[in-house]
GROMACS .gro file of C-alpha atoms in nm:
model
   75
    1UNK     CA    1   6.966  10.801  12.207
    2UNK     CA    2   7.211  11.027  12.393
    3UNK     CA    3   7.457  10.740  12.429
    4UNK     CA    4   7.450  10.687  12.052
    5UNK     CA    5   7.525  11.055  11.995
    6UNK     CA    6   7.815  11.044  12.238
    7UNK     CA    7   7.957  10.722  12.099
    8UNK     CA    8   7.962  10.830  11.733
    9UNK     CA    9   8.242  11.090  11.753
   10UNK     CA   10   8.442  10.872  11.990
   11UNK     CA   11   8.423  10.574  11.756
   12UNK     CA   12   8.526  10.790  11.460
   13UNK     CA   13   8.823  10.916  11.657
   14UNK     CA   14   8.925  10.565  11.756
   15UNK     CA   15   8.899  10.442  11.397
   16UNK     CA   16   9.093  10.741  11.270
   17UNK     CA   17   9.362  10.688  11.534
   18UNK     CA   18   9.391  10.324  11.433
   19UNK     CA   19   9.445  10.430  11.071
   20UNK     CA   20   9.707  10.682  11.177
   21UNK     CA   21   9.879  10.418  11.388
   22UNK     CA   22   9.880  10.166  11.102
   23UNK     CA   23  10.031  10.418  10.863
   24UNK     CA   24  10.292  10.518  11.122
   25UNK     CA   25  10.387  10.153  11.172
   26UNK     CA   26  10.421  10.095  10.799
   27UNK     CA   27  10.634  10.411  10.763
   28UNK     CA   28  10.849  10.295  11.053
   29UNK     CA   29  10.897   9.955  10.891
   30UNK     CA   30  11.002  10.119  10.566
   31UNK     CA   31  11.241  10.351  10.748
   32UNK     CA   32  11.410  10.071  10.940
   33UNK     CA   33  11.593   9.985  10.618
   34UNK     CA   34  11.745  10.335  10.605
   35UNK     CA   35  12.081  10.407  10.769
   36UNK     CA   36  12.068  10.554  11.118
   37UNK     CA   37  12.185  10.899  11.005
   38UNK     CA   38  11.890  10.927  10.764
   39UNK     CA   39  11.643  10.827  11.034
   40UNK     CA   40  11.788  11.079  11.281
   41UNK     CA   41  11.780  11.349  11.015
   42UNK     CA   42  11.412  11.275  10.958
   43UNK     CA   43  11.335  11.300  11.332
   44UNK     CA   44  11.517  11.631  11.368
   45UNK     CA   45  11.317  11.785  11.084
   46UNK     CA   46  10.972  11.695  11.218
   47UNK     CA   47  10.760  11.998  11.319
   48UNK     CA   48  10.724  11.881  11.682
   49UNK     CA   49  11.100  11.847  11.726
   50UNK     CA   50  11.166  12.185  11.564
   51UNK     CA   51  10.908  12.355  11.789
   52UNK     CA   52  11.053  12.198  12.105
   53UNK     CA   53  11.405  12.288  12.001
   54UNK     CA   54  11.306  12.648  11.929
   55UNK     CA   55  11.129  12.688  12.264
   56UNK     CA   56  11.438  12.560  12.447
   57UNK     CA   57  11.655  12.814  12.269
   58UNK     CA   58  11.427  13.107  12.351
   59UNK     CA   59  11.429  13.014  12.720
   60UNK     CA   60  11.809  13.023  12.726
   61UNK     CA   61  11.828  13.349  12.534
   62UNK     CA   62  11.592  13.544  12.759
   63UNK     CA   63  11.763  13.843  12.910
   64UNK     CA   64  11.809  13.825  13.284
   65UNK     CA   65  11.690  14.132  13.478
   66UNK     CA   66  11.979  14.359  13.571
   67UNK     CA   67  11.843  14.668  13.742
   68UNK     CA   68  11.688  14.646  14.093
   69UNK     CA   69  11.354  14.760  13.951
   70UNK     CA   70  11.350  14.475  13.699
   71UNK     CA   71  11.454  14.225  13.962
   72UNK     CA   72  11.166  14.328  14.188
   73UNK     CA   73  10.914  14.326  13.907
   74UNK     CA   74  11.009  13.995  13.746
   75UNK     CA   75  11.197  13.810  14.016
   0.00000   0.00000   0.00000
Protein backbone atom coordinates (compact mmCIF):
# COMPACT_ATOMS: atom_id res chain seq x y z
CA UNK A 1 0.00 0.00 0.00
CA UNK A 2 2.76 2.46 0.95
CA UNK A 3 4.67 1.62 -2.22
CA UNK A 4 1.59 2.47 -4.30
CA UNK A 5 1.29 5.82 -2.55
CA UNK A 6 4.94 6.59 -3.18
CA UNK A 7 4.86 5.49 -6.80
CA UNK A 8 1.82 7.56 -7.82
CA UNK A 9 3.41 11.04 -7.63
CA UNK A 10 6.65 9.77 -9.13
CA UNK A 11 4.84 8.24 -12.10
CA UNK A 12 2.86 11.44 -12.64
CA UNK A 13 6.08 13.42 -12.62
CA UNK A 14 7.73 11.06 -15.08
CA UNK A 15 4.74 11.21 -17.43
CA UNK A 16 4.60 15.00 -17.16
CA UNK A 17 8.33 15.25 -17.84
CA UNK A 18 7.94 13.05 -20.91
CA UNK A 19 5.23 15.38 -22.22
CA UNK A 20 7.41 18.40 -21.56
CA UNK A 21 10.31 16.72 -23.33
CA UNK A 22 8.16 15.82 -26.35
CA UNK A 23 6.89 19.38 -26.67
CA UNK A 24 10.44 20.74 -26.32
CA UNK A 25 11.65 18.41 -29.06
CA UNK A 26 8.84 19.43 -31.39
CA UNK A 27 9.55 23.13 -30.69
CA UNK A 28 13.23 22.53 -31.37
CA UNK A 29 12.43 20.83 -34.66
CA UNK A 30 10.26 23.75 -35.70
CA UNK A 31 12.96 26.24 -34.70
CA UNK A 32 15.69 24.48 -36.65
CA UNK A 33 14.18 25.99 -39.79
CA UNK A 34 14.70 29.51 -38.41
CA UNK A 35 17.90 31.43 -39.12
CA UNK A 36 20.56 31.26 -36.43
CA UNK A 37 20.07 34.88 -35.35
CA UNK A 38 16.39 34.21 -34.57
CA UNK A 39 17.25 31.12 -32.54
CA UNK A 40 19.91 32.99 -30.55
CA UNK A 41 17.50 35.86 -29.95
CA UNK A 42 14.98 33.38 -28.56
CA UNK A 43 17.56 31.86 -26.20
CA UNK A 44 18.67 35.25 -24.89
CA UNK A 45 15.09 36.20 -24.04
CA UNK A 46 14.27 33.09 -22.00
CA UNK A 47 13.66 33.77 -18.28
CA UNK A 48 16.50 31.47 -17.15
CA UNK A 49 19.04 33.23 -19.35
CA UNK A 50 17.85 36.67 -18.25
CA UNK A 51 18.08 35.69 -14.57
CA UNK A 52 21.61 34.28 -14.97
CA UNK A 53 22.72 37.33 -16.91
CA UNK A 54 21.30 39.68 -14.27
CA UNK A 55 22.99 37.82 -11.41
CA UNK A 56 26.34 38.03 -13.20
CA UNK A 57 25.95 41.78 -13.61
CA UNK A 58 25.10 42.36 -9.95
CA UNK A 59 28.19 40.43 -8.85
CA UNK A 60 30.42 42.66 -10.98
CA UNK A 61 28.72 45.85 -9.82
CA UNK A 62 29.06 45.17 -6.09
CA UNK A 63 31.06 47.86 -4.39
CA UNK A 64 34.38 46.74 -3.03
CA UNK A 65 35.06 47.67 0.61
CA UNK A 66 37.32 50.71 0.87
CA UNK A 67 37.71 51.64 4.52
CA UNK A 68 39.69 49.39 6.92
CA UNK A 69 36.54 48.80 8.96
CA UNK A 70 34.66 47.51 5.91
CA UNK A 71 37.59 45.36 4.87
CA UNK A 72 37.71 43.70 8.29
CA UNK A 73 33.97 43.18 8.43
CA UNK A 74 33.44 41.82 4.92
CA UNK A 75 36.85 40.61 3.86
